[in-house]
Amino acid sequence: EAGVTQFPSHSVIEKGQTVTLRCDPISGHDNLYWYRRVMGKEIKFLLHFVKESKQDESGMPNNRFLAERTGGTYSTLKVQPAELEDSGVYFCASSQGVNYGYTFGSGTRLTVV
Amino acid sequence: AQSVSQHNHHVILSEAASLELGCNYSYGGTVNLFWYVQYPGQHLQLLLKYFSGDPLVKGIKGFEAEFIKSKFSFNLRKPSVQWSDTAEYFCAVNGAGRRALTFGSGTRLQVQP
């Protein structure tokens, strides 16, 4: 089965610009998660979709971050406008349900300069 | 709030040495526990998980972990490491009712040939 796909793998943007990250979960996985790892820190939860609905968005840092999951398939995470502190690796994961593990994508390394 | 502590940030071992990486969590209810590994340039992969039952869990590549409820610990062990075990290791937890994972800060393992 295909894994979780994220793109781009790397993105370098200037402060104030907009960036959109995309995640394609494993087909049939209703649960989709976004996480972020800022340099040297732990991986932190951002939000959780169940199908197209936001189940938990308690980890979203501020309103510059907007996540969508149209039709319950792929998800996008938009950062607008980007700030220097948004730099890090953004991971996406999907899961069939609570009693299953989580499959992670390779991540998108975002650098804001 | 949940939290996970990984005590060792950077571990250097010689091949064939035994490994134990510490993980302690803070959570008042039933937990699911995970160890993930990230090899250089690769995505996070599940090593093993504990949901219930036998507290000694065996995972892939000869790794195992023991859940000690009284100590809120889930330490990862391997009797004899190989150079190919060089990677970063993450302990993670989620509690009943909250599917998002809370990660520790990671332990970077370097195995010298």
XYZ file of C-alpha atoms in Angstrom:
226
model
C 0.000 0.000 0.000
C 1.191 3.527 -0.708
C 2.345 5.427 2.340
C 1.564 8.925 3.489
C 2.812 11.411 0.932
C 3.806 14.965 1.690
C 4.947 17.705 -0.639
C 6.914 19.667 -1.113
C 9.739 17.970 0.736
C 11.478 21.298 1.199
C 10.305 24.879 0.974
C 12.254 28.077 1.477
C 10.196 31.250 1.599
C 10.634 34.806 2.737
C 9.009 36.189 5.822
C 5.555 37.470 4.960
C 4.981 35.064 2.090
C 2.412 32.301 1.961
C 3.157 28.603 1.808
C 0.816 25.655 1.379
C 1.823 22.171 2.450
C -0.012 19.128 1.243
C -0.550 15.691 2.729
C -2.052 12.659 1.023
C -2.948 10.044 3.627
C -3.172 6.331 3.079
C -6.369 5.570 1.194
C -9.185 4.687 3.589
C -7.598 6.318 6.617
C -10.210 8.630 8.083
C -7.849 10.104 10.662
C -5.270 12.632 9.536
C -2.899 14.508 11.826
C -0.505 17.384 11.398
C 2.544 17.748 13.632
C 5.482 20.138 13.643
C 9.029 19.902 14.882
C 10.852 23.138 15.406
C 14.645 22.772 15.377
C 15.892 20.963 18.462
C 12.490 20.695 20.063
C 9.965 17.905 20.401
C 7.411 16.990 17.767
C 4.231 18.874 18.602
C 0.663 18.148 17.603
C -1.111 20.743 15.483
C -4.480 19.279 14.579
C -6.518 16.175 13.840
C -9.088 15.568 11.123
C -11.653 12.807 11.063
C -12.677 12.678 7.456
C -13.263 16.315 6.534
C -14.030 17.522 10.069
C -11.558 19.077 12.486
C -11.679 16.841 15.537
C -9.034 18.641 17.554
C -7.216 21.801 16.576
C -5.882 22.667 19.998
C -2.292 22.613 18.795
C -2.612 25.226 16.070
C -0.267 28.032 17.122
C -2.255 31.006 15.816
C -4.628 32.169 13.101
C -1.862 32.394 10.522
C -2.258 28.635 10.156
C -5.199 27.231 8.225
C -5.775 23.539 7.640
C -8.331 22.011 5.331
C -9.282 18.541 4.247
C -11.669 18.843 1.363
C -13.792 15.768 0.786
C -11.988 13.900 3.512
C -9.093 12.958 1.267
C -5.894 15.003 1.096
C -5.194 17.855 3.470
C -3.481 21.197 3.096
C -1.844 23.365 5.711
C -1.446 26.991 4.749
C 0.753 29.444 6.591
C -0.072 33.067 5.798
C 1.885 35.207 6.367
C 4.882 33.106 7.338
C 7.130 34.222 10.196
C 10.675 33.179 11.033
C 9.509 31.052 13.982
C 7.380 28.930 11.635
C 10.527 27.229 10.344
C 10.645 23.536 11.098
C 9.604 20.157 9.795
C 5.890 19.607 9.321
C 4.780 15.996 9.572
C 1.538 14.446 8.511
C 0.260 11.113 9.791
C -2.790 9.006 9.083
C -4.530 6.215 10.923
C -7.458 3.863 10.486
C -8.585 4.371 14.054
C -7.721 4.547 17.713
C -6.555 0.938 17.985
C -4.196 1.205 15.068
C -0.827 2.797 14.763
C -0.061 5.961 12.907
C 1.781 6.097 9.590
C 3.881 9.189 9.095
C 4.918 10.970 5.945
C 8.474 12.069 5.284
C 7.707 15.613 6.322
C 8.076 19.027 4.725
C 11.059 21.064 5.852
C 9.970 24.701 5.884
C 12.552 27.438 6.143
C 11.395 31.017 6.507
C 14.128 33.566 5.839
C -1.851 17.837 30.289
C 0.138 14.932 28.951
C 3.910 15.128 28.812
C 6.691 12.728 27.855
C 10.274 12.875 29.074
C 13.180 11.221 27.340
C 16.163 11.498 29.610
C 18.951 10.871 27.146
C 19.285 13.379 24.334
C 22.356 11.868 22.718
C 23.712 8.362 23.238
C 26.882 6.979 21.719
C 27.480 3.237 21.803
C 29.799 0.746 20.212
C 28.401 -2.081 18.141
C 27.192 -5.057 20.214
C 26.629 -2.888 23.271
C 23.260 -3.083 25.002
C 20.839 -0.206 24.737
C 18.264 1.189 27.083
C 16.531 4.478 26.358
C 14.412 5.960 29.084
C 10.887 7.278 28.653
C 8.587 8.561 31.356
C 5.154 10.010 30.817
C 2.738 12.058 32.787
C -0.917 11.235 32.362
C -3.596 10.288 34.831
C -5.601 7.808 32.815
C -5.246 4.842 30.499
C -2.508 5.355 27.950
C -1.281 3.921 24.702
C 2.495 4.025 24.324
C 4.680 4.077 21.247
C 8.289 4.148 20.193
C 9.103 5.595 16.787
C 12.426 5.706 14.998
C 13.667 8.091 12.337
C 16.657 6.880 10.360
C 18.717 9.564 8.611
C 16.779 10.954 5.676
C 13.750 8.792 6.294
C 10.297 9.176 7.770
C 9.192 8.243 11.259
C 8.599 4.515 11.551
C 6.810 2.610 14.273
C 9.129 0.360 16.300
C 6.551 -0.955 18.730
C 3.405 -0.026 20.585
C 1.612 -0.931 23.782
C -2.144 -0.735 24.140
C -2.913 -3.397 26.735
C -1.965 -6.895 27.844
C 1.587 -8.145 28.329
C 3.627 -5.145 29.482
C 6.711 -6.480 27.708
C 6.300 -5.555 24.075
C 8.458 -6.837 21.254
C 8.908 -4.760 18.158
C 10.795 -4.824 14.910
C 14.560 -5.194 14.517
C 15.041 -6.825 17.906
C 13.736 -3.928 19.978
C 11.527 -4.368 23.002
C 9.980 -2.096 25.603
C 8.537 -2.642 29.036
C 5.556 -0.748 30.381
C 5.871 -0.238 34.137
C 2.664 1.432 35.204
C 3.826 2.200 38.742
C 6.797 4.115 37.368
C 4.968 5.703 34.434
C 7.771 4.370 32.278
C 8.129 2.724 28.884
C 11.839 2.168 28.353
C 13.178 0.882 25.060
C 15.799 -1.855 25.032
C 17.918 -3.813 22.627
C 20.481 -6.375 23.805
C 23.016 -5.742 21.051
C 22.975 -2.688 18.818
C 24.227 -2.501 15.259
C 25.653 0.377 13.273
C 22.386 0.437 11.313
C 20.518 1.366 14.511
C 21.984 4.849 14.283
C 18.881 7.021 14.268
C 16.697 9.263 16.386
C 14.223 7.556 18.689
C 10.975 9.059 19.918
C 8.713 7.937 22.712
C 5.069 8.977 22.358
C 1.843 8.585 24.262
C -1.813 9.167 23.780
C -4.532 8.865 26.352
C -7.980 7.369 26.119
C -10.237 9.838 24.366
C -7.456 11.852 22.767
C -5.958 10.352 19.678
C -3.213 12.870 19.065
C 0.254 11.773 20.130
C 2.383 13.606 22.648
C 6.062 13.088 21.848
C 9.195 13.200 23.880
C 12.061 15.358 22.673
C 13.837 12.421 21.043
C 17.085 10.580 21.669
C 19.765 10.604 19.043
C 21.601 7.260 19.025
C 24.966 6.977 17.369
C 26.423 3.481 17.037
C 30.112 3.338 16.268
C 31.450 0.381 14.281
